[in-house]
Short mmCIF file of C-alpha atoms in Angstrom, two decimals:
data_model
loop_
_atom_site.label_atom_id
_atom_site.label_comp_id
_atom_site.label_asym_id
_atom_site.label_seq_id
_atom_site.Cartn_x
_atom_site.Cartn_y
_atom_site.Cartn_z
CA UNK A 1 -17.95 7.67 -44.63
CA UNK A 2 -16.24 8.39 -41.26
CA UNK A 3 -16.95 12.30 -41.13
CA UNK A 4 -18.88 14.78 -39.69
CA UNK A 5 -21.68 15.38 -40.93
CA UNK A 6 -24.52 18.05 -41.20
CA UNK A 7 -27.89 17.29 -41.68
CA UNK A 8 -30.61 19.23 -42.37
CA UNK A 9 -34.41 19.28 -42.83
CA UNK A 10 -35.58 22.35 -45.34
CA UNK A 11 -39.19 22.90 -45.65
CA UNK A 12 -38.91 23.66 -49.31
CA UNK A 13 -36.39 20.34 -50.16
CA UNK A 14 -38.32 17.89 -52.46
CA UNK A 15 -35.16 15.24 -52.42
CA UNK A 16 -32.16 14.81 -50.45
CA UNK A 17 -28.70 16.73 -51.44
CA UNK A 18 -25.27 16.92 -50.61
CA UNK A 19 -22.68 19.35 -50.27
CA UNK A 20 -19.39 20.25 -49.04
CA UNK A 21 -18.97 23.83 -47.90
CA UNK A 22 -15.60 24.90 -49.79
CA UNK A 23 -14.98 27.50 -47.05
CA UNK A 24 -14.94 24.91 -44.08
CA UNK A 25 -14.93 21.36 -45.96
CA UNK A 26 -18.00 20.13 -43.98
CA UNK A 27 -20.10 17.73 -45.76
CA UNK A 28 -24.35 19.21 -45.79
CA UNK A 29 -27.09 16.56 -46.49
CA UNK A 30 -30.30 18.42 -47.23
CA UNK A 31 -33.16 16.49 -46.75
CA UNK A 32 -37.26 17.09 -47.06
CA UNK A 33 -39.27 17.56 -43.52
CA UNK A 34 -40.47 14.20 -43.59
CA UNK A 35 -37.52 12.45 -45.31
CA UNK A 36 -36.54 9.05 -43.50
CA UNK A 37 -32.81 9.74 -41.72
CA UNK A 38 -31.50 6.21 -41.97
CA UNK A 39 -32.24 5.80 -45.71
CA UNK A 40 -31.01 9.11 -46.44
CA UNK A 41 -27.98 8.29 -44.62
CA UNK A 42 -27.24 5.28 -46.51
CA UNK A 43 -27.67 7.14 -49.62
CA UNK A 44 -24.92 9.81 -48.78
CA UNK A 45 -22.94 7.07 -47.82
CA UNK A 46 -22.91 5.44 -51.22
CA UNK A 47 -21.31 8.59 -52.64
CA UNK A 48 -18.30 8.44 -50.45
CA UNK A 49 -15.77 9.01 -53.08
CA UNK A 50 -17.61 12.15 -54.40
CA UNK A 51 -17.53 13.66 -51.15
CA UNK A 52 -14.09 12.48 -51.31
CA UNK A 53 -12.89 13.83 -54.63
CA UNK A 54 -14.52 17.36 -53.24
CA UNK A 55 -12.70 17.65 -50.29
CA UNK A 56 -9.61 16.94 -51.95
CA UNK A 57 -10.15 20.14 -54.67
CA UNK A 58 -10.62 22.20 -51.19
CA UNK A 59 -8.19 25.27 -50.78
CA UNK A 60 -4.96 24.59 -49.53
CA UNK A 61 -5.06 24.98 -45.64
CA UNK A 62 -2.19 27.74 -44.47
CA UNK A 63 -1.69 27.67 -41.12
CA UNK A 64 -0.40 30.73 -38.82
CA UNK A 65 2.94 28.94 -37.90
CA UNK A 66 6.83 30.25 -37.96
CA UNK A 67 7.64 30.98 -41.76
CA UNK A 68 4.56 31.02 -43.28
CA UNK A 69 3.52 33.52 -45.46
CA UNK A 70 0.31 35.94 -44.97
CA UNK A 71 -1.46 38.07 -47.63
CA UNK A 72 -1.94 41.75 -45.73
CA UNK A 73 -3.75 44.72 -47.11
CA UNK A 74 -1.45 44.12 -50.33
CA UNK A 75 1.53 42.44 -49.60
CA UNK A 76 2.57 39.27 -48.26
CA UNK A 77 4.22 39.06 -44.60
CA UNK A 78 5.95 36.36 -43.43
CA UNK A 79 5.82 34.96 -39.99
CA UNK A 80 8.54 35.39 -37.47
CA UNK A 81 9.06 33.80 -34.33
CA UNK A 82 11.51 34.62 -32.06
CA UNK A 83 11.80 32.25 -29.10
CA UNK A 84 12.26 34.69 -25.75
CA UNK A 85 10.48 37.17 -27.48
CA UNK A 86 7.43 39.58 -27.31
CA UNK A 87 4.28 38.41 -27.31
CA UNK A 88 3.30 41.45 -29.49
CA UNK A 89 3.01 41.48 -32.96
CA UNK A 90 5.17 43.86 -35.00
CA UNK A 91 6.18 44.44 -38.52
CA UNK A 92 9.45 44.29 -39.32
CA UNK A 93 9.68 45.42 -43.07
CA UNK A 94 7.99 41.64 -44.46
CA UNK A 95 8.28 40.06 -41.85
CA UNK A 96 5.54 39.61 -39.03
CA UNK A 97 7.77 38.99 -35.77
CA UNK A 98 6.38 37.97 -32.93
CA UNK A 99 7.41 35.86 -29.88
CA UNK A 100 5.80 34.01 -26.95
CA UNK A 101 4.40 30.18 -26.18
CA UNK A 102 4.56 28.58 -29.92
CA UNK A 103 1.69 27.09 -29.11
CA UNK A 104 -0.61 30.03 -28.94
CA UNK A 105 1.28 31.17 -32.03
CA UNK A 106 -1.62 30.81 -34.62
CA UNK A 107 -4.20 33.13 -32.12
CA UNK A 108 -1.97 35.75 -31.99
CA UNK A 109 -1.55 36.30 -35.62
CA UNK A 110 -5.42 35.93 -36.02
CA UNK A 111 -6.15 38.29 -33.35
CA UNK A 112 -3.38 41.02 -34.76
CA UNK A 113 -5.16 40.72 -38.27
CA UNK A 114 -8.34 41.08 -36.86
CA UNK A 115 -6.87 44.16 -35.28
CA UNK A 116 -5.67 45.24 -38.37
CA UNK A 117 -9.02 44.70 -40.74
CA UNK A 118 -10.95 46.71 -37.84
CA UNK A 119 -8.32 49.74 -37.87
CA UNK A 120 -8.56 49.95 -41.64
CA UNK A 121 -12.01 49.12 -42.35
CA UNK A 122 -13.12 51.67 -39.94
CA UNK A 123 -10.95 54.31 -41.79
CA UNK A 124 -12.17 53.42 -45.30
CA UNK A 125 -15.77 52.85 -44.15
CA UNK A 126 -16.03 56.98 -42.70
CA UNK A 127 -13.82 58.01 -46.02
CA UNK A 128 -16.70 56.80 -48.26
CA UNK A 129 -19.69 57.47 -45.80
CA UNK A 130 -18.32 60.78 -45.78
CA UNK A 131 -18.39 61.48 -49.45
CA UNK A 132 -22.28 59.69 -49.77
CA UNK A 133 -23.53 61.82 -47.09
CA UNK A 134 -24.43 59.30 -44.39
CA UNK A 135 -23.50 58.47 -41.50
CA UNK A 136 -22.17 54.56 -39.57
CA UNK A 137 -23.57 53.75 -36.51
CA UNK A 138 -20.53 51.09 -35.69
CA UNK A 139 -18.27 49.11 -37.85
CA UNK A 140 -16.84 46.03 -36.57
CA UNK A 141 -15.56 42.71 -38.08
CA UNK A 142 -16.45 39.07 -37.76
CA UNK A 143 -15.98 35.68 -39.64
CA UNK A 144 -18.69 34.70 -41.09
CA UNK A 145 -18.81 32.09 -43.61
CA UNK A 146 -21.29 33.00 -46.16
CA UNK A 147 -21.22 37.07 -46.58
CA UNK A 148 -18.23 39.66 -46.81
CA UNK A 149 -20.25 42.29 -45.39
CA UNK A 150 -23.33 43.81 -43.80
CA UNK A 151 -25.38 46.94 -43.13
CA UNK A 152 -28.41 46.94 -40.33
CA UNK A 153 -31.53 49.24 -40.49
CA UNK A 154 -29.03 51.09 -37.84
CA UNK A 155 -26.83 52.24 -39.24
CA UNK A 156 -24.00 49.51 -38.28
CA UNK A 157 -21.49 47.45 -40.69
CA UNK A 158 -19.82 44.43 -40.06
CA UNK A 159 -17.68 43.00 -41.87
CA UNK A 160 -15.52 39.65 -42.57
CA UNK A 161 -11.93 40.37 -40.82
CA UNK A 162 -10.91 38.03 -43.99
CA UNK A 163 -11.03 40.92 -46.06
CA UNK A 164 -8.06 42.31 -44.93
CA UNK A 165 -6.10 39.22 -46.84
CA UNK A 166 -7.97 40.10 -50.12
CA UNK A 167 -6.46 42.25 -52.90
CA UNK A 168 -7.02 46.63 -51.44
CA UNK A 169 -9.17 46.58 -54.45
CA UNK A 170 -11.28 43.90 -52.98
CA UNK A 171 -11.82 45.39 -49.96
CA UNK A 172 -12.23 48.60 -51.06
CA UNK A 173 -15.21 47.77 -53.33
CA UNK A 174 -16.97 45.70 -50.67
CA UNK A 175 -16.62 49.16 -48.23
CA UNK A 176 -18.53 51.04 -51.01
CA UNK A 177 -21.28 48.36 -51.20
CA UNK A 178 -22.21 48.42 -47.70
CA UNK A 179 -21.91 52.05 -47.98
CA UNK A 180 -24.14 52.28 -50.09
CA UNK A 181 -26.81 50.37 -48.67
CA UNK A 182 -26.98 53.67 -46.21
CA UNK A 183 -28.57 54.82 -48.92
CA UNK A 184 -30.67 52.08 -50.89
CA UNK A 185 -31.53 48.95 -48.52
CA UNK A 186 -31.70 47.05 -51.78
CA UNK A 187 -29.53 45.89 -55.03
CA UNK A 188 -31.70 48.24 -57.09
CA UNK A 189 -29.77 49.67 -60.31
CA UNK A 190 -29.88 52.70 -58.31
CA UNK A 191 -27.60 51.36 -55.60
CA UNK A 192 -25.22 49.91 -58.21
CA UNK A 193 -24.90 52.63 -59.86
CA UNK A 194 -24.01 54.17 -56.33
CA UNK A 195 -21.78 51.96 -55.67
CA UNK A 196 -19.88 52.47 -58.59
CA UNK A 197 -19.91 55.71 -57.95
CA UNK A 198 -18.43 55.65 -54.68
CA UNK A 199 -15.84 53.39 -56.28
CA UNK A 200 -14.91 55.04 -58.58
CA UNK A 201 -15.29 52.25 -61.32
CA UNK A 202 -17.52 49.41 -62.29
CA UNK A 203 -17.07 46.53 -58.93
CA UNK A 204 -18.06 43.83 -61.57
CA UNK A 205 -13.82 42.86 -61.54
CA UNK A 206 -13.91 43.09 -57.49
CA UNK A 207 -16.81 40.68 -57.15
CA UNK A 208 -15.89 38.27 -59.71
CA UNK A 209 -12.07 37.93 -57.14
CA UNK A 210 -14.20 37.19 -54.69
CA UNK A 211 -16.05 34.38 -56.32
CA UNK A 212 -13.17 32.76 -57.50
CA UNK A 213 -10.88 33.06 -54.38
CA UNK A 214 -12.87 33.95 -51.55
CA UNK A 215 -13.28 30.69 -50.47
CA UNK A 216 -9.74 30.29 -50.00
CA UNK A 217 -9.75 33.12 -47.79
CA UNK A 218 -11.56 31.24 -45.18
CA UNK A 219 -8.65 28.45 -45.18
CA UNK A 220 -5.90 31.02 -43.75
CA UNK A 221 -5.20 30.30 -40.27
CA UNK A 222 -6.60 26.70 -40.54
CA UNK A 223 -4.05 23.42 -40.65
CA UNK A 224 -6.76 20.56 -42.12
CA UNK A 225 -10.64 20.72 -43.01
CA UNK A 226 -13.30 21.15 -40.28
#
């Protein structure tokens, strides 16, 4: 099996367990603390067909290349690279236009998307926080694989920039969720009631959308599994 294999020893693991991360394609082997590594690797090797099948079912990679379509805040934009054009990324109708060295195109598009995500999320967070009567210390974006947002006790809220690729309703439900944590740092019935109140509707459809489609958002800007 010529694939990168992440080996993790977990104190609560009772047996070896293989998994393939749908957001990255990485293969993970979880072992009990004292399990023999050599025999575990042999066991993982024997499951090569299963791993191959799991990776074949991964979401399609969506690299940021000339002509590619990118969802942004509820609309599809087509990347348009112009040789000799400005490196600045601009929206022209339904096109995302930029120039500069083509080998750096993906990085420029991702940087623009991150800035756009931060701009929109900061505005929406401020609006929801005002309705909730709470303050937010800072809004930032990152690229975590395991969560779409987080709220610290200090009042700082951090989101995945990839929410800009999701439908606006999904992004807004995430904002309501994180702002509600400024009132309830838990997931109690009172917390969920506040989320629905701030959003103005039941967020269950948006949670289901992220569960079904969230992994695919991590494949934008990538050309192959990790």
